[in-house]
Coordinates of C-alpha atoms in Angstrom, one line a residue:
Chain A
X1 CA 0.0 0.0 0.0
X2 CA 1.3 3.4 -1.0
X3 CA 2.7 5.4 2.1
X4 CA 0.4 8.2 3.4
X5 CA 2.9 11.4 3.1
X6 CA 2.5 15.1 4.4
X7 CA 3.9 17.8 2.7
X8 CA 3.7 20.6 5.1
X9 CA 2.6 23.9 3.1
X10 CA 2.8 27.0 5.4
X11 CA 2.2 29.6 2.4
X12 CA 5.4 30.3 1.0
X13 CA 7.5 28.4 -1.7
X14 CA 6.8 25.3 -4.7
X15 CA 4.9 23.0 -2.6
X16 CA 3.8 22.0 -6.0
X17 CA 7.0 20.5 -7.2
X18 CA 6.7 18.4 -3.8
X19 CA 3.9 16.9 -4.6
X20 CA 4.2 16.3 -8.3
X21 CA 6.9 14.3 -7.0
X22 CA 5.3 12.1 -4.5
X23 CA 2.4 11.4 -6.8
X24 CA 5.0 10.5 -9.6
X25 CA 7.0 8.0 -7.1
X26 CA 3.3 6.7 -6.4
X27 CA 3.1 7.8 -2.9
X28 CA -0.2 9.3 -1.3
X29 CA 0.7 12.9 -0.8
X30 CA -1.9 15.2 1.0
X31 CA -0.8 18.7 2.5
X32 CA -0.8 20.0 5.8
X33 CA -1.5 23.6 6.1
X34 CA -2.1 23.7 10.3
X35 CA -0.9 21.4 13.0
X36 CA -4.3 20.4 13.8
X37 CA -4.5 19.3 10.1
X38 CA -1.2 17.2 10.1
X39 CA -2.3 15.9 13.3
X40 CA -5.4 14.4 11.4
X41 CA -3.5 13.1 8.6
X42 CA -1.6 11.2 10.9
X43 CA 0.7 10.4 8.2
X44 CA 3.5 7.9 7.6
X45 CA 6.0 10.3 6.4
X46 CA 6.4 14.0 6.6
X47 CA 8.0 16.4 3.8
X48 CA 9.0 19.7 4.9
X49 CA 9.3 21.3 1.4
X50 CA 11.0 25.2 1.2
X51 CA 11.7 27.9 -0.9
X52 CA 11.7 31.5 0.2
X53 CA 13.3 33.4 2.7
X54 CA 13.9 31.8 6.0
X55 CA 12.6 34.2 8.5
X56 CA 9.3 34.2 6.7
X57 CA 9.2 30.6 6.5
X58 CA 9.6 30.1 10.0
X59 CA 7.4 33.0 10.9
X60 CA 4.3 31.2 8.9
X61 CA 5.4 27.8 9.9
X62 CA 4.8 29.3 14.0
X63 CA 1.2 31.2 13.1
X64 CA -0.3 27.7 11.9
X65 CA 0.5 26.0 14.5
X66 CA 2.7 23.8 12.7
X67 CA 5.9 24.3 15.0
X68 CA 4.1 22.2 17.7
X69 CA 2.0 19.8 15.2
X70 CA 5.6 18.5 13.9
X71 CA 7.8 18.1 16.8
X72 CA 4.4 16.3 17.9
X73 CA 4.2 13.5 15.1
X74 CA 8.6 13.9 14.7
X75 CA 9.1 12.6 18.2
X76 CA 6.4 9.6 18.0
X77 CA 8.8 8.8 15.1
X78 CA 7.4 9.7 11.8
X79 CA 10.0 9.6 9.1
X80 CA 10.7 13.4 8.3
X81 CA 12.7 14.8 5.5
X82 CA 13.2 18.7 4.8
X83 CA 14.0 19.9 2.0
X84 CA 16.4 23.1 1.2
X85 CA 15.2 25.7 3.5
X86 CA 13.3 22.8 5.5
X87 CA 16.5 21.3 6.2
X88 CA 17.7 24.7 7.3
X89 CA 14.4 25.3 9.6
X90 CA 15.9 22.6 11.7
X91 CA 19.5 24.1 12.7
X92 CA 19.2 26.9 16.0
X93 CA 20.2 29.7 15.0
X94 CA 19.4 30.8 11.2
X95 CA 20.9 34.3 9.6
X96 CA 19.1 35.7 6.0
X97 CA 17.8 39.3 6.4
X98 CA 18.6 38.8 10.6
X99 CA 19.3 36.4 13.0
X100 CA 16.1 33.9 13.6
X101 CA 15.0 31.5 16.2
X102 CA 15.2 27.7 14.3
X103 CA 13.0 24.9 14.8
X104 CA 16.4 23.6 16.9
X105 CA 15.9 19.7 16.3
X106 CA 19.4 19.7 14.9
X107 CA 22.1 21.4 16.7
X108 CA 23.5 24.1 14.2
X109 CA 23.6 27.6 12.6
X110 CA 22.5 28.7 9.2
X111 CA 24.9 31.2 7.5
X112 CA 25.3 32.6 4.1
X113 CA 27.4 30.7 1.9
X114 CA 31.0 32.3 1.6
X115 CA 32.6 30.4 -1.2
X116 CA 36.4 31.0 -2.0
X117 CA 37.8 31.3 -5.6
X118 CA 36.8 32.1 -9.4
X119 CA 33.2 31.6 -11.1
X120 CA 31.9 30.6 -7.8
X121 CA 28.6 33.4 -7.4
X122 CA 25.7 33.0 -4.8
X123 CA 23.5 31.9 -5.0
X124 CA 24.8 28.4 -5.9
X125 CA 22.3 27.5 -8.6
X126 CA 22.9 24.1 -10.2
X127 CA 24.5 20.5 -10.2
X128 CA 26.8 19.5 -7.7
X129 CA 28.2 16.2 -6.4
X130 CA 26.8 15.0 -3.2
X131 CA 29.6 13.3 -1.1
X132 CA 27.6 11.0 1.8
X133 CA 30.3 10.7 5.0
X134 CA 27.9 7.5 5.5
X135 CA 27.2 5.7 2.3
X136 CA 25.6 3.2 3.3
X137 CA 22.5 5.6 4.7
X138 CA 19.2 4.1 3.4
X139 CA 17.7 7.0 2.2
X140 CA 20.6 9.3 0.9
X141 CA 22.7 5.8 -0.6
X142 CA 21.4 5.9 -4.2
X143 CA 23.1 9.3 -4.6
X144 CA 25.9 9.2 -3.4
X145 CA 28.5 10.2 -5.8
X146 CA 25.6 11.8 -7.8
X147 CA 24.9 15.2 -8.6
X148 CA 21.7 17.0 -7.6
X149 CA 20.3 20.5 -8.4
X150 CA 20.8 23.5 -5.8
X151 CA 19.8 26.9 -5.8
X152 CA 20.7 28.8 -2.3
X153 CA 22.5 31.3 -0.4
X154 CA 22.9 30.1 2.6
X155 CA 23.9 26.4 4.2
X156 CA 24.1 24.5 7.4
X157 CA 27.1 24.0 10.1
X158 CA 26.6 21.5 12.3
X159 CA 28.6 18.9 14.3
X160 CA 30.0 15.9 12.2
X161 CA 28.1 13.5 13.7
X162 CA 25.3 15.0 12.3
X163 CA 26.3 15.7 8.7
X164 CA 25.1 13.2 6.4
X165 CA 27.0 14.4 3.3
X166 CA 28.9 17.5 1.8
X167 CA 29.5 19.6 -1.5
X168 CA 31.9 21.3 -2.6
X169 CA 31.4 24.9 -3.5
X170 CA 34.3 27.2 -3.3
X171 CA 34.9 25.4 -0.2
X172 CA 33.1 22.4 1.7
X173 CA 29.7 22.9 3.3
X174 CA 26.9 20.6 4.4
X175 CA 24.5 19.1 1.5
X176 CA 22.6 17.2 4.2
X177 CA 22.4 16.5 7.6
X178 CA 20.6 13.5 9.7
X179 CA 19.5 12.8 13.5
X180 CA 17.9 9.2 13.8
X181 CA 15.0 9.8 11.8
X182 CA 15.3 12.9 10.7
X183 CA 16.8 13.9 7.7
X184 CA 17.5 17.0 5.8
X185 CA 19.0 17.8 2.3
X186 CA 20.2 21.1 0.9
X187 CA 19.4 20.4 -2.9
X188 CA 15.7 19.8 -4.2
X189 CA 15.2 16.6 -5.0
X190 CA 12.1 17.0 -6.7
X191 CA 14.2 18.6 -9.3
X192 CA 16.9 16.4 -9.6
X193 CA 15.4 14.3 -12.1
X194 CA 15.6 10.6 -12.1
X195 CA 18.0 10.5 -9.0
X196 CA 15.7 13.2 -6.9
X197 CA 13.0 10.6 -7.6
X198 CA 15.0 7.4 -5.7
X199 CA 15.5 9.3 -3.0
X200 CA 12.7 9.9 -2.5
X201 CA 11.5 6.3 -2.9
X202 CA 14.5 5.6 -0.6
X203 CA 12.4 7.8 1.9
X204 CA 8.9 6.4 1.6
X205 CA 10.0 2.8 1.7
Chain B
X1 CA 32.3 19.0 -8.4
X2 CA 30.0 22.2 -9.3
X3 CA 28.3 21.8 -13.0
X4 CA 28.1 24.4 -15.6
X5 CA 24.7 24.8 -16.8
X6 CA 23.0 24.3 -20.4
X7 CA 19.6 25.3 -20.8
X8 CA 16.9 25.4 -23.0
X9 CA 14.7 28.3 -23.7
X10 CA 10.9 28.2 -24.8
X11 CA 9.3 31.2 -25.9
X12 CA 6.0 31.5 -25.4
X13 CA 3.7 33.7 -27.5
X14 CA -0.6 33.4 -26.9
X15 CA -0.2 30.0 -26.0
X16 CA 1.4 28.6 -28.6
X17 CA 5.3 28.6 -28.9
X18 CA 7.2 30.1 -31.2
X19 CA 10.4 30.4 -32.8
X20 CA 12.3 34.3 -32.4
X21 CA 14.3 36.1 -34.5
X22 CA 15.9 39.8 -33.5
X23 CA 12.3 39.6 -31.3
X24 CA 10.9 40.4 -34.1
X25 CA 10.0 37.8 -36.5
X26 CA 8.2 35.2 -34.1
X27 CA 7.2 31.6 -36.0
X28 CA 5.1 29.2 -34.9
X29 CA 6.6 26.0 -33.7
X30 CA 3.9 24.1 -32.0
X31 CA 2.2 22.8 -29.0
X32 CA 4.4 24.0 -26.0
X33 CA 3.4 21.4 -23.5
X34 CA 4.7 18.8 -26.3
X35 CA 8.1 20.1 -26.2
X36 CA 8.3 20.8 -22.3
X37 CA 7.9 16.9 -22.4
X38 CA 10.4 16.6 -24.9
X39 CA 13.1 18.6 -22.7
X40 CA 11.7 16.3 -19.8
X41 CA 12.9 13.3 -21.8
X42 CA 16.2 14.7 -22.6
X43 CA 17.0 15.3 -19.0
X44 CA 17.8 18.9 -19.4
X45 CA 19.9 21.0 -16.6
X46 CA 17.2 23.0 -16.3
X47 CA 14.7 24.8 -18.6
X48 CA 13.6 28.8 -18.9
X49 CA 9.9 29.3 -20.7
X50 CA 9.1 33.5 -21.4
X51 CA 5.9 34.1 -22.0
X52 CA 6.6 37.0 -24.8
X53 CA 3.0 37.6 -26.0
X54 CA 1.3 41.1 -25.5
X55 CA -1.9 40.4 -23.7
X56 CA -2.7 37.9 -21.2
X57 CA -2.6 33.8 -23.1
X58 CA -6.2 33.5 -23.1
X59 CA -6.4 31.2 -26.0
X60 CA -8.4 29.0 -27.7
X61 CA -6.6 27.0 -29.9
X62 CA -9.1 24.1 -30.7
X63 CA -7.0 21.7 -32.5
X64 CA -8.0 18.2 -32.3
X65 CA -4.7 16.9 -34.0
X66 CA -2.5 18.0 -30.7
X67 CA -1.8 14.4 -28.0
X68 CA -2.4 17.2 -25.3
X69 CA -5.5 19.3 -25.2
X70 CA -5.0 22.9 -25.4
X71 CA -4.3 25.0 -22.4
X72 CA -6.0 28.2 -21.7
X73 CA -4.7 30.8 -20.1
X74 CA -1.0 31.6 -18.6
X75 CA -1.7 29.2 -15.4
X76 CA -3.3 25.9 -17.1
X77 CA -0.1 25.8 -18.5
X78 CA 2.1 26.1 -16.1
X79 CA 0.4 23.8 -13.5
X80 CA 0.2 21.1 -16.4
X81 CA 3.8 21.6 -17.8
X82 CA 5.0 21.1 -13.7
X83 CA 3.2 17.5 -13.2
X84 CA 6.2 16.1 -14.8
X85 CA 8.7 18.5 -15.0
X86 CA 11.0 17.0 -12.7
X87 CA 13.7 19.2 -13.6
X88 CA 14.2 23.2 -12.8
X89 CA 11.9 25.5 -14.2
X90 CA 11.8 29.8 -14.4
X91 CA 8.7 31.2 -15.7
X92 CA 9.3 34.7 -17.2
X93 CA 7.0 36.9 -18.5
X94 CA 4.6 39.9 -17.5
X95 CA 5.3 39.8 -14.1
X96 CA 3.7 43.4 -12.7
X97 CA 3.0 42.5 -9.0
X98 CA 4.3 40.4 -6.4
X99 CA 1.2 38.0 -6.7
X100 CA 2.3 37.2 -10.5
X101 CA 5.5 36.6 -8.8
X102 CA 3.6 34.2 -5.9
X103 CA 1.1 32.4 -8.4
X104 CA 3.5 31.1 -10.9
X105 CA 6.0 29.7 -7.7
X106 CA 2.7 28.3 -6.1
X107 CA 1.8 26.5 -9.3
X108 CA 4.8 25.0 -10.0
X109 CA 7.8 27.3 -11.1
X110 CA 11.3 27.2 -9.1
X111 CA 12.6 30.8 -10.3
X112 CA 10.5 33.7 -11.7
X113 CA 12.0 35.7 -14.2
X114 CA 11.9 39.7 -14.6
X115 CA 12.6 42.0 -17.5
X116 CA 10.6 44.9 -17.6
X117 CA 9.5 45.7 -14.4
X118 CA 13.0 46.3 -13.5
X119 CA 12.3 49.5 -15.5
X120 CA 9.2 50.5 -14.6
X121 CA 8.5 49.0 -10.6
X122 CA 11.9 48.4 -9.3
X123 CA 10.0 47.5 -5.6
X124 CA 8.6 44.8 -7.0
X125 CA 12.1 42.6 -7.5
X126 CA 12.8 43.4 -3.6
X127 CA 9.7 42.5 -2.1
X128 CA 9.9 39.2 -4.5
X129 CA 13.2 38.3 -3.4
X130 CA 12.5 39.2 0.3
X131 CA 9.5 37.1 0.1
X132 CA 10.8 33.7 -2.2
X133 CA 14.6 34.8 -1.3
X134 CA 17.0 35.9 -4.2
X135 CA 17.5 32.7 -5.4
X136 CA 13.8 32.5 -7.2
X137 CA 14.6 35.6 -8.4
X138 CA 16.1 35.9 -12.0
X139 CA 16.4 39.6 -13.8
X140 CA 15.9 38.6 -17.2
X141 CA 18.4 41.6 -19.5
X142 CA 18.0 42.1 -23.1
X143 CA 20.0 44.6 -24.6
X144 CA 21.0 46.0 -28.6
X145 CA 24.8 47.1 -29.3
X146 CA 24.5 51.0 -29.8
X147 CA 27.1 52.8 -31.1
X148 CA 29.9 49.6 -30.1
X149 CA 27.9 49.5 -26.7
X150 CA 25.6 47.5 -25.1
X151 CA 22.1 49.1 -23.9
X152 CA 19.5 47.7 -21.9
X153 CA 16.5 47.6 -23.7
X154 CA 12.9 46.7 -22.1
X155 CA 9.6 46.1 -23.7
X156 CA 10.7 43.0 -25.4
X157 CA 13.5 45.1 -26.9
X158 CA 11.9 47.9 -28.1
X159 CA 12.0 50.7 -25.7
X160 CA 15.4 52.0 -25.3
X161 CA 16.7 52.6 -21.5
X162 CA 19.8 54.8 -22.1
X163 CA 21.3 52.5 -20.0
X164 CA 24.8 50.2 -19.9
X165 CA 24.1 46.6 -19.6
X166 CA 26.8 46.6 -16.8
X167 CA 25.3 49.3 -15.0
X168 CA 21.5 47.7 -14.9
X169 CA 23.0 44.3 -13.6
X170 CA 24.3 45.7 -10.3
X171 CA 21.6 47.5 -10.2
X172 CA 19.7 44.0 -10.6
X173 CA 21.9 42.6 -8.3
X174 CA 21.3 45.3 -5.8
X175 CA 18.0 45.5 -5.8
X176 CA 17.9 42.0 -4.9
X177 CA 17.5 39.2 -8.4
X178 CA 19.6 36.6 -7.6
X179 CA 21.0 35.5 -11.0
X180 CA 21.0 37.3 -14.6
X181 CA 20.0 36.2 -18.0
X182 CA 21.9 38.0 -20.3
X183 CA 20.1 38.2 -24.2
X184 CA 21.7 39.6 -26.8
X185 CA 19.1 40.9 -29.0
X186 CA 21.0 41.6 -32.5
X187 CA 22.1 37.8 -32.2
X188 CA 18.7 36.7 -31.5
X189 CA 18.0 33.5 -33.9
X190 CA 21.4 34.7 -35.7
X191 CA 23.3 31.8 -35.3
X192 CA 26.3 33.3 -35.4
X193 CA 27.6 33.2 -31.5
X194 CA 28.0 34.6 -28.7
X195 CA 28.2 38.0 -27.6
X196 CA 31.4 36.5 -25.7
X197 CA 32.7 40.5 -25.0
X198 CA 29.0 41.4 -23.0
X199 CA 28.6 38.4 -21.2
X200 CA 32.0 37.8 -19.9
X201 CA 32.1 41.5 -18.8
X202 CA 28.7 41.1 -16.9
X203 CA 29.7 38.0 -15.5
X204 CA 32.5 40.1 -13.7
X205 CA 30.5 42.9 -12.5
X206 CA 28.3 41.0 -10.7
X207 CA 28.7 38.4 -7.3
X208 CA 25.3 36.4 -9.0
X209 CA 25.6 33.7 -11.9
X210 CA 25.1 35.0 -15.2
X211 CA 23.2 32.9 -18.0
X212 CA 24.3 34.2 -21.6
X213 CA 21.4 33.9 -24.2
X214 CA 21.7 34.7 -27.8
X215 CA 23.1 33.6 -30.7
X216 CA 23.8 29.6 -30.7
X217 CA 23.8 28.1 -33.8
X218 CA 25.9 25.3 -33.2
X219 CA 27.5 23.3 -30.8
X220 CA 30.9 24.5 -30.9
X221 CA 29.4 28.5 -30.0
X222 CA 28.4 26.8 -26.3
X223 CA 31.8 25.5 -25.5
X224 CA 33.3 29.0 -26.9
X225 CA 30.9 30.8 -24.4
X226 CA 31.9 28.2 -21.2
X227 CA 35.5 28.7 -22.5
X228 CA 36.2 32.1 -22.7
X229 CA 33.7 33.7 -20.2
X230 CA 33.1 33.4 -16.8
X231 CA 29.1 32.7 -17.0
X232 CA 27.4 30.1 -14.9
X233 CA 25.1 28.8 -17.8
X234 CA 25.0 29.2 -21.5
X235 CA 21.1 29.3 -23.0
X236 CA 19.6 28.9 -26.4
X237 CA 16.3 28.4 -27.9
X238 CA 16.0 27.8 -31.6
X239 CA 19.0 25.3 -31.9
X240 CA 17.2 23.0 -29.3
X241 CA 13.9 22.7 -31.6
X242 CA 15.2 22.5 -35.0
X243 CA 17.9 20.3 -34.9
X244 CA 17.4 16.7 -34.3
X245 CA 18.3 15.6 -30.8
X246 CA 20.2 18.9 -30.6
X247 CA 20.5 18.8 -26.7
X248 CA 22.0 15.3 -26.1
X249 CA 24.2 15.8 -28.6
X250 CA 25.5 19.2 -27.4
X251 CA 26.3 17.8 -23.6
X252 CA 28.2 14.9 -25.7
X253 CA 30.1 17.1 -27.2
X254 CA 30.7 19.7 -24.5
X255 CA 31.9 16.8 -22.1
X256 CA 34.7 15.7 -24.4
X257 CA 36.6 19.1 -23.7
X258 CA 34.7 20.6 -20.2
X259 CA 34.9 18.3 -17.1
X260 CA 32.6 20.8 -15.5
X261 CA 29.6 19.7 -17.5
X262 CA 26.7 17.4 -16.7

């Protein structure tokens, strides 16, 4: 049966591209615009999708109540993945336009990308190679190696024990970042073609 | 390793697409959800469709002979190209408030693309990119060489700024776009390369990625551009729809000089 999967829509971003996804993997994707909704849904799988600016994110994410209605189904132990600024939600401390409270579920601090050399603007928008410092991680293994689409300005520090995989832009920074069943990933998977797509059958499984 | 970028462009004109020349001469090509499908397929970096027609694409095109039934308006289109566009897409076209800018991201567009309004309602670029961060954020340039220098036109290149092309990207950059695509109007469905001068030059000005459009007619003027200019993608339109499976071919033959290719 096809996993039921939340994608968590607070008002800003392509929360289309999200579900186009999951419906193309064949997975039952239904959004959650409140907590009390996700609550209801009591789904299988949650996607935190994001584009936009983070302090607005976070802002809407807190007015629907959907601070409390993740951390909620997260720490009964529902699979969760974010996605670009969802991943970045979950550090402590986030900086774009000033200095915001995170969701804190990872410890870590989101800063704007300072790459060093030639050709190397920000935003980083494109392919770059994901390098997994576990390869063997169930939902991240069929791309290692691979390259996947970004388009950001700011990344993740966190402990190592907690980064999942790197890219190399001008410089090293985190690509995606994972605390027992939570997972996060910098680049958008449901652009990254045929690889975004076994991911993210690697996360519904 | 970071990728280089090679992308297609689809012009859009009421509904149907089209084929451009100078941005003048504009010749029907066909069904445009057909070839979004098409690019799909090929597994392209990522793909940029301007909608270049006057009015809003209210259109009905009532042909029976197309596999895909005929969209409507501006939206249809883009919610029914994104179902299976599982690769990056900007949307560029009469963008005049904020809410153009929200619609097409809500429906299915990564990056929003902006030409004129950095002309004529400047605001609207920063309260997009403050709102869907710089990174959705693309100001679209076209400019005509003018006495051996390059001015920003708007308008779909008729309406002269008075303006140098280096000049209106910082200012782009500034106000808040997050990447520039570059078209050289006088090549426009010329064929006869790029503007390698322009581009290169912009692509210094600014801290953003560049994308240089205009003038591709063969494989050999991509790698030229990724050669000798510092842009973070090279763009094209016509090559990609006349030429038998112009876009496989091209990354095949980029790759056998440029590591930094996908």
């Amino acid at each position: 049966m096809a996993p039921r999967v939340s994608v968590v829509s607070y008002g800003v971003g392509n929360i289309q591209s999200v579900l186009n996804a999951c419906r193309r993997i064949g997975a039952e994707a239904r959004q959650a615009t409140t907590g009390d909704e996700l609550a209801a849904q009591s789904p299988q799988r949650i996607i935190l999708p994001g584009v936009g600016a983070i302090g607005a994110a976070l802002a809407a994410l807190r007015e629907r109540g959907l601070e409390h209605g993740l951390a909620e189904r997260v720490d009964s132990g529902v699979p969760f993945l974010g996605i670009c600024v969802g991943m970045q939600m979950l550090a402590e401390t986030c900086e774009e336009f000033g200095e915001h409270r995170g969701l804190g579920w990872i410890p870590g601090h989101v800063g704007r990308l300072a790459p060093r050399g030639e050709r190397r603007p920000v935003p980083h928008i494109g392919w770059n190679t994901v390098e997994l410092t576990r390869p063997d991680d169930p939902v991240l293994r069929p791309i290692d190696g691979k390259d996947m689409y970004f388009v950001h300005s700011y990344a993740m520090s966190c402990p190592a024990e907690f980064a999942l995989a790197t890219t190399d832009y001008g410089g090293t920074f985190v690509s995606a970042v994972r605390r027992d069943h939570i997972v996060g990933v910098q680049f958008h998977p449901e652009k990254s073609s045929a690889l975004g797509d076994a991911l993210l059958r690697a996360f519904v499984a | 390793m970071y990728k280089r970028r090679l992308i297609p462009v689809l012009f859009l004109k009421d509904g149907w697409m089209v084929r451009s020349e100078r941005f003048e001469l504009h010749q029907f090509i066909g069904d445009p959800v057909t070839h979004v499908e098409r690019m799909v397929q090929w597994d392209v970096d990522e793909l940029i469709v301007l909608d270049i027609g006057a009015e809003q694409s209210t259109v009905q095109h009532d042909r029976s002979d197309y596999k895909n039934r005929p969209v409507r308006n501006l939206l249809e289109f883009i919610t029914k190209i994104a179902v299976d566009c599982c690769i990056p897409l900007t949307f560029g076209g009469r963008i005049a408030h904020v809410d153009d800018v929200a619609i097409r991201i809500a429906n299915g567009a990564d990056k929003v693309a902006m030409n004129t309004a950095l002309a004529e309602s400047p605001q609207i670029v920063t309260a997009a990119a403050e709102r869907f961060g710089s990174q959705a954020i693309v100001a679209s340039i076209d400019y005509r060489m003018t006495d051996n220098a390059p001015e920003v036109f708007v308008d779909r290149g008729r309406r002269a700024t008075g303006r140098s092309v280096v000049d209106w990207a910082r200012q782009a950059e500034r106000l808040g776009a997050g990447e520039i695509l570059l078209n050289a109007v006088d090549r426009d469905g010329a064929a006869r390369g790029y503007d390698l001068e322009t581009m290169d030059r912009v692509a210094d000005a600014v801290h953003i990625p560049v994308i240089a459009c205009g003038g591709a007619g063969h494989q050999r003027h991509f790698r030229e551009c990724f050669e000798k200019t510092r842009v973070s993608a090279v763009a094209a339109g016509n090559i990609f729809h006349f030429t038998e499976n112009a876009y496989p071919r091209a990354k095949t033959f980029l790759k056998q000089t440029l590591s930094d290719i996908r």
